[in-house]
Structures are given as C-alpha cells and as structure tokens.
Short mmCIF file of C-alpha atoms and ligand atoms in Angstrom, two decimals:
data_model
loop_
_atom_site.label_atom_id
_atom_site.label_comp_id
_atom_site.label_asym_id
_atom_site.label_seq_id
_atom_site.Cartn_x
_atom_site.Cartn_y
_atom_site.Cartn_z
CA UNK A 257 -3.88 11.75 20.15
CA UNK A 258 -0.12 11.19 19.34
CA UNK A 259 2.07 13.60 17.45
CA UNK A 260 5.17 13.89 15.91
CA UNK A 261 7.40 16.99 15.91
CA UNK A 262 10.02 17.35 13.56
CA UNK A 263 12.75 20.21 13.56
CA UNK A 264 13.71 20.50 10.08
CA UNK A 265 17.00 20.95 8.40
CA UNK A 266 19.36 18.00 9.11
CA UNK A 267 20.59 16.13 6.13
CA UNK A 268 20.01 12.15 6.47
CA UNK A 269 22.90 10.23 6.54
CA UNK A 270 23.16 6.26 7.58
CA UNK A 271 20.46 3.38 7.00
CA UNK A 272 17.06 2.66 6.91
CA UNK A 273 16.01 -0.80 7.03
CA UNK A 274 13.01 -1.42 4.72
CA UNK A 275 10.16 -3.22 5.95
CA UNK A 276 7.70 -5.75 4.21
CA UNK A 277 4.87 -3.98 1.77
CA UNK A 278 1.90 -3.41 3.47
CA UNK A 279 0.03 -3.62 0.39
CA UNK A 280 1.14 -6.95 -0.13
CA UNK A 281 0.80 -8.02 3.76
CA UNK A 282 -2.54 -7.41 3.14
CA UNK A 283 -3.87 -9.53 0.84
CA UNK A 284 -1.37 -12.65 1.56
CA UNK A 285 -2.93 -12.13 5.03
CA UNK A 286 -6.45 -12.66 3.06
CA UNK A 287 -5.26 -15.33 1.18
CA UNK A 288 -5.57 -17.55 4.58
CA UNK A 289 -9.46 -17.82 3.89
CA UNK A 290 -8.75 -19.89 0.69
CA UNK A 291 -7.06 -23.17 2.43
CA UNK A 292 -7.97 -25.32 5.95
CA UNK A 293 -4.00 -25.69 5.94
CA UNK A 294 -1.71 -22.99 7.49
CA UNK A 295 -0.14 -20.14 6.06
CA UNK A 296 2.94 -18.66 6.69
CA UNK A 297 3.94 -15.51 6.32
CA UNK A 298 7.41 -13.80 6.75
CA UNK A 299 8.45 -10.39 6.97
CA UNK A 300 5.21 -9.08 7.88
CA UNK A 301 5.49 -5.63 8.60
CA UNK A 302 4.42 -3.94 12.54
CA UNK A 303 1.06 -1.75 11.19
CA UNK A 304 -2.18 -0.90 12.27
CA UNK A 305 -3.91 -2.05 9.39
CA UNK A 306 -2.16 -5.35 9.65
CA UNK A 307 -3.42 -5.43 13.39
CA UNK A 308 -6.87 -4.44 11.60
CA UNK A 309 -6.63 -6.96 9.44
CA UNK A 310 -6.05 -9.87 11.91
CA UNK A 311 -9.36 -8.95 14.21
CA UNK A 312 -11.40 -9.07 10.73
CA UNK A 313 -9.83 -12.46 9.74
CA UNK A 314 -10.24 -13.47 13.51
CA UNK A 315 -14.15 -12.25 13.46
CA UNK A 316 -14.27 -15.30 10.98
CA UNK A 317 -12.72 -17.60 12.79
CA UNK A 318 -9.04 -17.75 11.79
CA UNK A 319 -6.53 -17.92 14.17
CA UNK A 320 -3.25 -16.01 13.83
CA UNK A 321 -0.28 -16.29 16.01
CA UNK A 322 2.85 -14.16 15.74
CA UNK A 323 6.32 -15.57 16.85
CA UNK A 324 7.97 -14.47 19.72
CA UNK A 325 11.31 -13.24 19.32
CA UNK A 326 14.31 -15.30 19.35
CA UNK A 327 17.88 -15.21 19.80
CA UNK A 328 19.76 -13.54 17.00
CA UNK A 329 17.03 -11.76 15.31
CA UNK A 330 18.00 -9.03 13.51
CA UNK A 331 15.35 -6.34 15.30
CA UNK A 332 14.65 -5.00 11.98
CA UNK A 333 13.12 -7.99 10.53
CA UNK A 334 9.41 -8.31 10.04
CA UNK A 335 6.73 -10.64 11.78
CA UNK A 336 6.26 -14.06 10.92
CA UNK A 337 2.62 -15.24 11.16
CA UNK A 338 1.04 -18.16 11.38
CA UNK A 339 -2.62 -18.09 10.29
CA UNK A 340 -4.74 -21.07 10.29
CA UNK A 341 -7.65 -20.75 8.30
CA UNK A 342 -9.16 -24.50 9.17
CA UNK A 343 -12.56 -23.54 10.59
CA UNK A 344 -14.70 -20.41 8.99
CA UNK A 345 -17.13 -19.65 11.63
CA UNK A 346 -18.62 -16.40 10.21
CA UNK A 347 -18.82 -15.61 6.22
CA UNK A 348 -20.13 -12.18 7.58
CA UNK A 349 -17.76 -8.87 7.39
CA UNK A 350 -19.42 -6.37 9.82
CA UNK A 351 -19.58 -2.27 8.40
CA UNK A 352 -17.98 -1.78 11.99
CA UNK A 353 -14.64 -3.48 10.81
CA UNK A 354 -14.55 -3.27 6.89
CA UNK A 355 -15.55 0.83 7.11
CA UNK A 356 -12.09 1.17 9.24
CA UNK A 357 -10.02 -0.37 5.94
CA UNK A 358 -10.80 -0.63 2.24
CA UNK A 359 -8.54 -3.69 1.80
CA UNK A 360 -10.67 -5.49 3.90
CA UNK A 361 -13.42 -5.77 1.66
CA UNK A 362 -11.16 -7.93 -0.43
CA UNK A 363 -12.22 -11.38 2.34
CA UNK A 364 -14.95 -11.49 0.28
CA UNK A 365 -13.76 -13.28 -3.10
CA UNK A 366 -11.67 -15.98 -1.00
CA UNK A 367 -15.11 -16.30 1.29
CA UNK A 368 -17.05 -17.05 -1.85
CA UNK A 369 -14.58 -19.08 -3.21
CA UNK A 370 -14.17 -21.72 -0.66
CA UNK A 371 -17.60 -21.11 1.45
CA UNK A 372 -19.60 -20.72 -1.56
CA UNK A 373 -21.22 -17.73 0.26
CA UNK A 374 -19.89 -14.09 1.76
CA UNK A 375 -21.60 -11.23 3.21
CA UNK A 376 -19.06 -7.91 3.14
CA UNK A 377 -19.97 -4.74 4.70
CA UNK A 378 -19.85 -1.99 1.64
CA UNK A 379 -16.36 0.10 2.60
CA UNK A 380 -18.55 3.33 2.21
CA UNK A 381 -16.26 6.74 1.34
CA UNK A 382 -12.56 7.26 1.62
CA UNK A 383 -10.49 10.53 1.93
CA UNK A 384 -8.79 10.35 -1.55
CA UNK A 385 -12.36 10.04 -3.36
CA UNK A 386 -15.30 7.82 -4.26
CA UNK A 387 -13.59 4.45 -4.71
CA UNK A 388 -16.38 2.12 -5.55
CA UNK A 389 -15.79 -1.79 -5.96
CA UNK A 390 -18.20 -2.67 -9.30
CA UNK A 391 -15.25 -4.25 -11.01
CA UNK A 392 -14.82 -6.69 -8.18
CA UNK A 393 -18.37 -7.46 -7.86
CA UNK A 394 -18.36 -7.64 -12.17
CA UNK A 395 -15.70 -10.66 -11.77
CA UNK A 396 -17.57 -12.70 -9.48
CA UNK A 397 -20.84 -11.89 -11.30
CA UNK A 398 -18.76 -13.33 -14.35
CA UNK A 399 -17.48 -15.95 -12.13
CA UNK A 400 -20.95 -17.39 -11.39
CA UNK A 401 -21.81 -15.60 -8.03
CA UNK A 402 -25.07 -14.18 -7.67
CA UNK A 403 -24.53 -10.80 -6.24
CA UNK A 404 -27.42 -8.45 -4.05
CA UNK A 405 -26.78 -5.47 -2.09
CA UNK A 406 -28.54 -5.46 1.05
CA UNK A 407 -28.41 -3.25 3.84
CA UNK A 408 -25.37 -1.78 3.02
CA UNK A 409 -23.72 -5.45 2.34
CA UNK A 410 -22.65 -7.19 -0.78
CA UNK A 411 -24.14 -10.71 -0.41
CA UNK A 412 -22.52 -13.01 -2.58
CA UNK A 413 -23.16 -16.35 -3.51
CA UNK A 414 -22.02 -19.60 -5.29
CA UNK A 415 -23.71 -22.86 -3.17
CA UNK A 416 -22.61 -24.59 -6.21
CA UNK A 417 -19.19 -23.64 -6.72
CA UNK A 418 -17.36 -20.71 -9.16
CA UNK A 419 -16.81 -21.34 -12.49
CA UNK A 420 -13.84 -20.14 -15.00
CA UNK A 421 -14.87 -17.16 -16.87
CA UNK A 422 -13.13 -13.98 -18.98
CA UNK A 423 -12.64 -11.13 -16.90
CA UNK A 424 -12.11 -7.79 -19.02
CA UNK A 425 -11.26 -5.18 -16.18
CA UNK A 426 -12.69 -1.47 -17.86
CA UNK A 427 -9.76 -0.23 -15.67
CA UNK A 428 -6.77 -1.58 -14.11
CA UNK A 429 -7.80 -2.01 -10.50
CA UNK A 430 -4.89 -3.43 -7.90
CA UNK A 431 -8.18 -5.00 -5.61
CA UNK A 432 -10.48 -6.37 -8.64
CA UNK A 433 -7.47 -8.21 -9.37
CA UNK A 434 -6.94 -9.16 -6.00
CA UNK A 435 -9.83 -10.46 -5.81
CA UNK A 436 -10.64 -12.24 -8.95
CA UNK A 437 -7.09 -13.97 -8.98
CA UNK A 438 -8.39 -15.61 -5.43
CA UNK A 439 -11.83 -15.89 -6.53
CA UNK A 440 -10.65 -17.87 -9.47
CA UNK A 441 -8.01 -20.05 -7.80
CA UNK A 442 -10.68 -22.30 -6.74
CA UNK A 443 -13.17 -21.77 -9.42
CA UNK A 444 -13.84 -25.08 -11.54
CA UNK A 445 -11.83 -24.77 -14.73
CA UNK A 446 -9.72 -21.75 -16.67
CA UNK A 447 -9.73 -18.32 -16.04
CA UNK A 448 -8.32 -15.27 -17.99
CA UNK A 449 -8.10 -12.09 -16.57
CA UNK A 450 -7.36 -9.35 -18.93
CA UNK A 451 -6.55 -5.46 -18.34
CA UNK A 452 -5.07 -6.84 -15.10
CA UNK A 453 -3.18 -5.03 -12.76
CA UNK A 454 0.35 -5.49 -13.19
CA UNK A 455 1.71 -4.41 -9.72
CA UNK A 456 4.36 -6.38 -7.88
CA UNK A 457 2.11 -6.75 -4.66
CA UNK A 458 -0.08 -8.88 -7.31
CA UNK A 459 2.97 -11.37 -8.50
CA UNK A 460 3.70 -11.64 -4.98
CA UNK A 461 0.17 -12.58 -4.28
CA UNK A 462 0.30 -15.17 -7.22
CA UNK A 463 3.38 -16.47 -6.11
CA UNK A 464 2.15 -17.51 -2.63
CA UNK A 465 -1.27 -18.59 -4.48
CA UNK A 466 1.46 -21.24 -6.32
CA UNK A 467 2.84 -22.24 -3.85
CA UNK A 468 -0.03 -23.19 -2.15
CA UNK A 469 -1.28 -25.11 -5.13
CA UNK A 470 -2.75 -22.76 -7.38
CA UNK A 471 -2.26 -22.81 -10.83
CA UNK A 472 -1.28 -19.11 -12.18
CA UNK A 473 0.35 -17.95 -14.86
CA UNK A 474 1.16 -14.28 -15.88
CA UNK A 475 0.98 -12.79 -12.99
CA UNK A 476 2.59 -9.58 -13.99
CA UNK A 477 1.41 -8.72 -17.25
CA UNK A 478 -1.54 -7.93 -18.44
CA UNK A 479 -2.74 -11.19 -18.80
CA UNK A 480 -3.20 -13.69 -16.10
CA UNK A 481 -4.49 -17.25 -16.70
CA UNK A 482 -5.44 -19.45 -13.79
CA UNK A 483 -6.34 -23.00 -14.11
CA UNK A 484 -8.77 -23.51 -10.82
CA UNK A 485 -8.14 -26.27 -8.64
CA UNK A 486 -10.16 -27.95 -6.06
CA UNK A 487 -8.15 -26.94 -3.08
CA UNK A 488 -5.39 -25.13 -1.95
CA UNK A 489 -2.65 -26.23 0.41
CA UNK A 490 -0.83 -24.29 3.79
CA UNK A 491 2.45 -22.97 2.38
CA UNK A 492 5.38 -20.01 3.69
CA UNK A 493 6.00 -17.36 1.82
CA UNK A 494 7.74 -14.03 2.74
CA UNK A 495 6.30 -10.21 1.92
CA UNK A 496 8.30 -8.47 -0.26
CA UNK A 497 10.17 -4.96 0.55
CA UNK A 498 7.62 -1.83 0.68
CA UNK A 499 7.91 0.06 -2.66
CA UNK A 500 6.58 2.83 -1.11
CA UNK A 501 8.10 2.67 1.78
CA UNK A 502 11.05 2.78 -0.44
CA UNK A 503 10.23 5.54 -2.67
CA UNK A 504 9.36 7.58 0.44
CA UNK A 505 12.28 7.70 1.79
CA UNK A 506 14.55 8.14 -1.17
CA UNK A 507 12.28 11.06 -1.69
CA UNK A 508 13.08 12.30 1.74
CA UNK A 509 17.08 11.66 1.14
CA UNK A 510 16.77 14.28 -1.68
CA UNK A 511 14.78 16.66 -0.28
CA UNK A 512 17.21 16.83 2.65
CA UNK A 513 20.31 16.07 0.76
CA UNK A 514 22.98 13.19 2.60
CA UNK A 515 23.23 9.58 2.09
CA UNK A 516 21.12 6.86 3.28
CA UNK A 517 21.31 3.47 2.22
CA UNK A 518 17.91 2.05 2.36
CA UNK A 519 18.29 -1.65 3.19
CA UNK A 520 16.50 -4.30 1.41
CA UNK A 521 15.17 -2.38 -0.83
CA UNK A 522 14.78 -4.25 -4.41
CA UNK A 523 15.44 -1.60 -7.00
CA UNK A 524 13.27 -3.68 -9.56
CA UNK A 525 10.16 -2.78 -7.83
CA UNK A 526 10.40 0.98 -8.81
CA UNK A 527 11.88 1.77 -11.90
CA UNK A 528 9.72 4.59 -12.70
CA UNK A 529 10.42 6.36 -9.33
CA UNK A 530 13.71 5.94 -9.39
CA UNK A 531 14.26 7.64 -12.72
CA UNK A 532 12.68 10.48 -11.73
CA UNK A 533 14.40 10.99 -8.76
CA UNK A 534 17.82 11.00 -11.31
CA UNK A 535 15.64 13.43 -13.25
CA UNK A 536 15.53 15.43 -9.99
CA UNK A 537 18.96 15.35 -8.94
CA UNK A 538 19.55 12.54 -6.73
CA UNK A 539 22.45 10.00 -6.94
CA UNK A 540 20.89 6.56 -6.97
CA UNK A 541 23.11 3.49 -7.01
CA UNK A 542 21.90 -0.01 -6.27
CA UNK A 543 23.99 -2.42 -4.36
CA UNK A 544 24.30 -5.85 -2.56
CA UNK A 545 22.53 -3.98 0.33
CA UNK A 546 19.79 -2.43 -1.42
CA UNK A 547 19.21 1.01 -2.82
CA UNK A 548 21.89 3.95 -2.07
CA UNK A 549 20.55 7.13 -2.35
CA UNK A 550 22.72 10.39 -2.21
CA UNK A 551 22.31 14.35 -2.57
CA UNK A 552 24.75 17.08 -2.19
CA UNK A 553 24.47 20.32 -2.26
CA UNK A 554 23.60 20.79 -5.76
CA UNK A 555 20.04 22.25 -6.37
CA UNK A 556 16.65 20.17 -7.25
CA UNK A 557 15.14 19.89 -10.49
CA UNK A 558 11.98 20.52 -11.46
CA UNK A 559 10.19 17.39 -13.07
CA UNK A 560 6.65 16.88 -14.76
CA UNK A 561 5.14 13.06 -14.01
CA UNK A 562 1.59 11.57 -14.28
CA UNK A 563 0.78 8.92 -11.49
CA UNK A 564 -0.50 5.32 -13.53
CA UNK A 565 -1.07 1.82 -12.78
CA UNK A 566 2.40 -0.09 -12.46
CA UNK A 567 4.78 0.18 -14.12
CA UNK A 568 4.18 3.74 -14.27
CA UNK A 569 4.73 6.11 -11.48
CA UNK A 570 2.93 5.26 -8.35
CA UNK A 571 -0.28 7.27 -7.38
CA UNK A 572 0.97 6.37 -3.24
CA UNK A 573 4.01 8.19 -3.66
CA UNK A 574 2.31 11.19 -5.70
CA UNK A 575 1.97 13.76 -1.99
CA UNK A 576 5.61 12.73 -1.25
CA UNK A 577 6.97 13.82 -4.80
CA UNK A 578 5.18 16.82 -4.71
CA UNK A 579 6.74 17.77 -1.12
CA UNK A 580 10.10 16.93 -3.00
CA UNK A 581 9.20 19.58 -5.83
CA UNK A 582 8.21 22.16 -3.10
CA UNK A 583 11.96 22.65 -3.17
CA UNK A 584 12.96 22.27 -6.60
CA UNK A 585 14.64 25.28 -8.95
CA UNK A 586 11.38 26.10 -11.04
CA UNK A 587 7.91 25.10 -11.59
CA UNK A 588 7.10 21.15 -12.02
CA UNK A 589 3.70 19.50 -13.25
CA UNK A 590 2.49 16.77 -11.26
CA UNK A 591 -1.01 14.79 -12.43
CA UNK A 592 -3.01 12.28 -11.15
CA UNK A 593 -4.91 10.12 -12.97
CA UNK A 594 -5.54 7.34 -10.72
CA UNK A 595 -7.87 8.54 -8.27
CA UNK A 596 -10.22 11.88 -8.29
CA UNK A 597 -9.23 13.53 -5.17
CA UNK A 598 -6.24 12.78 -4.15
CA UNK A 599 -4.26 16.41 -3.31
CA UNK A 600 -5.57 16.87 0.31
CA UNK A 601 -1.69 17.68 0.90
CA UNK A 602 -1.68 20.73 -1.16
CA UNK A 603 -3.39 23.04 1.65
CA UNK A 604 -1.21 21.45 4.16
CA UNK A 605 1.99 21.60 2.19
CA UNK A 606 0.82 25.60 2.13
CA UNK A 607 0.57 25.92 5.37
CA UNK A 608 4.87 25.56 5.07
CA UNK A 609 5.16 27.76 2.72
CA UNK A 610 5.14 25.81 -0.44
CA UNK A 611 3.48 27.70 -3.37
CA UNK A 612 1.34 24.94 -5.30
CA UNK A 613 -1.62 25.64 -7.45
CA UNK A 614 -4.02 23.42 -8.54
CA UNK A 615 -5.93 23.05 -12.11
CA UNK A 616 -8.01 20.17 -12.30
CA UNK A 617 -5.84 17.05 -11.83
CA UNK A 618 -2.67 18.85 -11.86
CA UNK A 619 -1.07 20.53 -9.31
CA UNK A 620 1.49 23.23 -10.81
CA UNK A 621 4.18 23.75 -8.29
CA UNK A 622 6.47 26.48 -8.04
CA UNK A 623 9.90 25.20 -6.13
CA UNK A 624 11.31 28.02 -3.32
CA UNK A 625 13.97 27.82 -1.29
CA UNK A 626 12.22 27.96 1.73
CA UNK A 627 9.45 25.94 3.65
CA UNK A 628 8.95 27.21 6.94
CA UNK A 629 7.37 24.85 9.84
CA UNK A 630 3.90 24.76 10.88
CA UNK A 631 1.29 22.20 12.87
CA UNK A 632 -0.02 20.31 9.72
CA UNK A 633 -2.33 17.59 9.83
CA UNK A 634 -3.71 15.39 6.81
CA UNK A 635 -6.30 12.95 6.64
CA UNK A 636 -4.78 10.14 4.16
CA UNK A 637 -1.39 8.11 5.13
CA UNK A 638 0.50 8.97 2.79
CA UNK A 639 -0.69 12.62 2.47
CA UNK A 640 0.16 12.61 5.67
CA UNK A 641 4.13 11.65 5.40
CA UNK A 642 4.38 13.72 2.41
CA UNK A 643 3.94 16.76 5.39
CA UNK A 644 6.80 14.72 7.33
CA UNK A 645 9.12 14.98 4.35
CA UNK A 646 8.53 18.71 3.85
CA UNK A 647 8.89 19.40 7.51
CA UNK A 648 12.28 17.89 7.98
CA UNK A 649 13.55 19.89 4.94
CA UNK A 650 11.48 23.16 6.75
CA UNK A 651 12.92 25.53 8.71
CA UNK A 652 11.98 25.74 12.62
CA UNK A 653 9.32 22.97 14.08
CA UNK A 654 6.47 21.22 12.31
CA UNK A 655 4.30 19.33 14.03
CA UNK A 656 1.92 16.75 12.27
CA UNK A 657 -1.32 15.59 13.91
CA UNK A 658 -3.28 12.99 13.15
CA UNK A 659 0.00 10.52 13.67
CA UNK A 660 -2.27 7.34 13.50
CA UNK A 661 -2.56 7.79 9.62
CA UNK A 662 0.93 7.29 9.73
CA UNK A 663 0.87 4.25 11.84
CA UNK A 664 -1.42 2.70 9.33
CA UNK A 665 1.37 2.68 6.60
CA UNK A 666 4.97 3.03 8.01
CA UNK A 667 6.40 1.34 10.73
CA UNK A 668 8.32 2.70 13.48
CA UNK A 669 8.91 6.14 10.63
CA UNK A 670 10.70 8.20 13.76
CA UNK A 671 12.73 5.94 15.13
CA UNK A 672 14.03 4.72 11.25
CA UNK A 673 14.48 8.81 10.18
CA UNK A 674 16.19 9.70 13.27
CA UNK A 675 18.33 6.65 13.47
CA UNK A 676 19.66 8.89 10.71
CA UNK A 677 20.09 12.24 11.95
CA UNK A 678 16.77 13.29 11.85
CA UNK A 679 15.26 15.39 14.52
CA UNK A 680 11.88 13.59 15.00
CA UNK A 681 9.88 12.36 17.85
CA UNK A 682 6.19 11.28 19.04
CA UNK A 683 4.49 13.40 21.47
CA UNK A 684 1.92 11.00 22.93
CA UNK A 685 -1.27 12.51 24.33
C1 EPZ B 206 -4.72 -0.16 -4.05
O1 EPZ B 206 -6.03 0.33 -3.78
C2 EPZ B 206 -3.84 0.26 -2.92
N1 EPZ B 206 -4.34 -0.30 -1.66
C3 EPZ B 206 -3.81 1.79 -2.83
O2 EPZ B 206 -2.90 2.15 -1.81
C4 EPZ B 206 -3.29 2.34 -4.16
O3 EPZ B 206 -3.34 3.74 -4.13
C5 EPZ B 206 -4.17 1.82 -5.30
O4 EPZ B 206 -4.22 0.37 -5.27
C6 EPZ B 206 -3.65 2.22 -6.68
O5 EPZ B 206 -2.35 1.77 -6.84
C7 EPZ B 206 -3.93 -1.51 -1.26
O6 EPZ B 206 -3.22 -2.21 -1.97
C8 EPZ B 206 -4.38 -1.98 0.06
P1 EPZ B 206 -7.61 0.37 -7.37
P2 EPZ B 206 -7.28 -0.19 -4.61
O7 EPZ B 206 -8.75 -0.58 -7.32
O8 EPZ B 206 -7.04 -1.59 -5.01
C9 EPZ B 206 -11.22 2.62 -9.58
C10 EPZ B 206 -2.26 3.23 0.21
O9 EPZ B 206 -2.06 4.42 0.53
N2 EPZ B 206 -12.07 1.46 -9.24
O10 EPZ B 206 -6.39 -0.02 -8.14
O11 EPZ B 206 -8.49 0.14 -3.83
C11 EPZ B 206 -10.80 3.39 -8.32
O12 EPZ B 206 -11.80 4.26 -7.89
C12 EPZ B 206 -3.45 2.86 -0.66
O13 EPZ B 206 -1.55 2.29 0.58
C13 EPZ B 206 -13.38 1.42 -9.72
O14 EPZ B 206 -13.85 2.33 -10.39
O15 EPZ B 206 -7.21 0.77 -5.89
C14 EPZ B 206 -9.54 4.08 -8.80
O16 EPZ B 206 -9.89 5.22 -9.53
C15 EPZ B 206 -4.34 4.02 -0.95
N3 EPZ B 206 -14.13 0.32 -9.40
C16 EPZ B 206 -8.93 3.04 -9.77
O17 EPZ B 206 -10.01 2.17 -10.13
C17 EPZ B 206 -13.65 -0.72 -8.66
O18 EPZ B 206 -14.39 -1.68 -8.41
C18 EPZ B 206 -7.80 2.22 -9.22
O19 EPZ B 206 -8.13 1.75 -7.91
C19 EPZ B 206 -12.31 -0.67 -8.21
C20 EPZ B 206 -11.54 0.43 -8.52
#
C-alpha cells in the first residue's frame, strides 16, 4: 500500500491550482440517470471515487467516455466527461459497489424517477459514525414510492410515476436533498422542499438540473420549489472549484506560514472558513486569480468554531482546522455537530505531539510550538490530510499510511504541495 512521507518545516510559497469539487462531481455524475440525452461534464476532478462512481453508473448501463488530451490544455484542468445515459440496463446497485461509497446510494432517486423502479444496496457503516439514509427514503415515501427493505436493499418503487409532494427535512441533509431535488425533477407536478440543504454543491446540482430542462427554483436557500417535468434533456455544465479542497490548503498555508495563491478558487464558496482563518492570523486577499493566502512569522491564534450545515463552517474541513490549532498560542474549542464521531484524527494528531482533549463533541486543544513527526495513519479522507497538514508543519519525517483515503478526495495532493516547496512524496508499495 502507497505512502506518503513528508519532512516538515518548509513554508509554502507559489500556486496551487484548485480542482473541481468532488462533492459536486458526484452527484452531476448521478444526474446522467435522469435523461436518454448526454451529459456533459467539465472540470471533473482525477479521484477514486469519481473512478468509483463511473463502474456503478456503468453496472447500469451508462456509458462514460473521458476526452483525450489536446493541444494547449492547461494540465491543470479537470476531465471532461461524456456520459450517456440512453439505455438503463440494470435498476440494481450491488452492496459490492455502493458499500465502497456512500454517495453512491444517491442512483437511487434518479433510478426511481425515470425507471419507476430502483433496487440500492444499503451503504452499511462509515468511519465518521452511523449515517443512516431515512430522510431520503422519507422524500420518496412522500413522493409516492413504495419503499421495502429487503436483504439489505432499499427497493423502491413508482410503476406509475412520482408525484409532487412537501418535503420537511427533520435535519438538513446535503444527500436527502440530493436526492429529492432529482427525485422530484421528474415527478408529475410541484414540489417544495423545505429545511433544505443550502450547500453550493446543491445550486450547482440545480443549475445543471436547469439546464437540462428542469424547472428549479431556490436552490440555495432553504426553500426549493421544483415544478416536475416529463423529461429532461443532455446538457454541459462544468463542476465548480473544491471548497474543501480550498479550505484545506489555505489551512495548510497558515500552519506553515508563506504565500500560496490558490488558483480558481471562488472566495464566495467559503465565507465562514475564510473568516476564521483572519481570526487565526492569516492574510487572505481575493483576486482575479483566486484566493491569496499569506502568513508570516507572526504567531497563530487560538479560535473557538462549531462545524454546521452551509453557510456555517464546514464539518469536512473540521480535522484540518484542528491540525491548524495544534499550533496556535493558547487553547481553542472546536465542536462538531454534524456528525457523531467524527475526531478519529485526535489520536493521530497525538501521535505528533499535539495536546488535544476531548469532552463529548468538543475537542479542547491546547496550541504548542512543537509537533514532532511520526507514521500516522487515519481511516477517513479528510482525517487523513488533516495528519498531512500537521506533518509538514512537524519537525523531522511523518509518514501517513493508508494514502488511498487521500486519493479518494484530493487529486494529485503531493505533486500540488510540493510544486510549492513542500517536501512530500509517495512511497509506493
Ligand atoms: C455530504 O454527506 C458529504 N458527502 C460529506 O462529505 C459531508 O461531510 C456531509 O455532506 C455534510 O456536509 C458528499 O457530498 C458526497 P448529510 P451526506 O446527509 O450527504 C444525518 C467528505 O469527506 N442524516 O448532510 O451523507 C447524518 O447522519 C464527505 O467529502 C440522517 O440522520 O451528509 C448526519 O448527521 C464526508 N438521515 C447529518 O444528517 C439521513 O437520511 C448530515 O448528513 C441522512 C442524513
């Protein structure tokens, strides 16, 4: 198994080109199922879930092609993909498949939807907690679908068709939404979703869902209203930048102090990070390029933040923040209320040094000088780059197993950290 070793201690100074959101790749990708026309997609990022992603969509008959490169492309830029949805051989996602990715439990409101039938493997337990998916199966239950587990599957069906309904999430889930903004695209009449998620991987999902005919508005707040239509067209539509992505490396700018633009990076996106990394000490400035972020010399500060759904601070950049406080002058608070279990980094980030203590769904951190390196390994992607962050602000070598985490999430992380001065490379074995 691959790993990467870091030697800590180099600021990061130059640019890192940001790629397209996974978390939106994801469900555009799933999109596909709801039209016989092709989709498009641009700036899809180089991951193994989106690899994943295309054998499930594949296993029900879609077929993807990727462009080959051309002259003049910038090497940075993502994938485009065309994905042709036309004939749906198999309305059946195997455990094999969905257990490997949560996300891919999401085929089955677009199944339903246009099939009028889907059989989805339960995705079974997850290293940051029990993640269960009763909303989603609530908002096709409202939508019309009769719904039976079986086996281990959801089977859901609709021979007749979905029909508009209220959906009142209990909870603001990014997948129930997901999910009931496809299932209701083709549903017969209107559609309200309230307590939605208001995350900008969900307006970008909406705003392909337009463009290929759907009829959406809200996307965004709280409130989404879809009209349902009978079918939905091919269209192109290109991923937006990786707020995490982002985040994660801003986070890693100030840890290590330097100055990294981080290219294509849309400042909008993450408003919440970005003032707490002001709050923390780093210089952020946002320009034609992207986001500019810049620390030197001058010491960390200690913040307190709560993860939430979006607008608030993001529960996937919770492990790298915390790394970042490792460091700071003092003790910071960090909570998370989105998920139950979601501080597997806490034993690792010990394992450098870092003196964190943990009291229910807070983690109290006390920032030192030092982190010293160590083998780490973590079992959740970003968990697992929160230990990369740390270790190239540690002193000496740190070497993180379990690399294919990271492979899930960020693409090509050594070569884009030590483009900038970063001493980081893969050990394959
Ligand atoms: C998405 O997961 C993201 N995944 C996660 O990113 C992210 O952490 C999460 O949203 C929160 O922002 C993708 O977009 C592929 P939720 P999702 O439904 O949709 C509870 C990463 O590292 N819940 O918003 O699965 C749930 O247990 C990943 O890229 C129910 O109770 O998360 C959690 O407590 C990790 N019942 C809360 O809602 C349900 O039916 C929010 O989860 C669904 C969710």
């Amino acid at each position: 198994m691959d790993k990467i070793r870091i030697v800590g201690g180099q600021s990061l100074n130059g640019t890192i080109p940001i790629s397209g959101a996974k978390n939106a790749a994801l469900p555009l990708m799933i999109a596909s199922l709801l039209t016989e026309e092709k989709l498009v997609l641009e700036n899809v990022p180089r991951l193994a879930d989106v690899a994943l992603l295309q054998r499930i969509l594949g296993n029900h008959g879609v077929d993807i092609t990727v462009a080959g490169k051309r002259n003049g492309d910038d090497p940075h830029a993502g994938q485009t993909m065309e994905i042709d949805a036309r004939v749906i051989v198999d309305t059946t996602a195997p455990y094999d498949l969905v257990s490997r990715m949560r996300a891919s439990f999401w085929v089955v409101g677009p199944l339903l939807a246009r099939m009028g039938e889907a059989r989805v493997s339960l995705p079974g337990g997850c290293a940051i907690g029990t993640r269960p998916v009763d909303f989603h199966l609530d908002a096709l239950r409202a939508l019309g679908a009769d719904i039976d587990i079986d086996a281990g599957y959801v089977v859901a069906r609709a021979p007749n068709g979905l029909i508009g309904a209220r959906i009142d999430f209990p909870k603001v889930s990014v997948g129930a939404t997901h999910t009931a903004l496809m299932a209701a695209a083709l549903a017969k009449g209107e559609s309200v979703i309230e307590n939605a998620a208001r995350e900008p991987e969900i307006v970008d999902l909406a705003d392909c869902l337009i463009k290929m005919g759907a009829r959406i508005e809200g996307a965004g707040t709280s409130t989404i209203r879809i009209e349902g239509v009978p079918r939905l067209r091919g269209a192109r539509h290109s991923v937006l930048p990786d707020r995490i992505e982002t985040g994660t490396y801003a986070m890693a700018v100030a840890m290590t102090g330097g100055d990294v633009t981080l290219a294509g990076a849309r400042a909008d996106l993450l408003e919440s990070t970005i003032e707490v990394l002001r709050a923390a000490g780093a210089q952020i400035d946002v320009n034609n390029e992207g986001i500019r972020v810049r620390r030197n010399g001058a010491g960390l500060f200690p913040v307190d933040v709560s993860t939430a759904p979006h607008p608030g601070f993001p529960t996937d950049l919770q492990a790298q923040l915390m790394a970042l406080m490792t460091r700071a002058q003092g003790r910071s608070r960090i909570t998370e209320t989105i998920f139950e279990n979601r501080f597997m980094h806490v034993q690792e980030l010990a394992r450098l040094g870092a003196k964190i203590h943990l009291d229910g769904d807070t983690a109290i951190v006390e920032g030192s000088d030092r982190l010293k390196g160590a083998p780490v390994m973590a079992t959740d992607l970003r968990a697992s780059v929160s230990l990369v962050i740390a270790g190239l602000a540690a002193e000496g070598e740190t070497m993180v197993q379990r690399v294919y985490h990271l492979d899930r999430g960020f693409e090509r992380l050594e070569e884009k950290l030590s483009r900038c001065g970063a001493q980081i490379e893969r050990i394959s074995g």
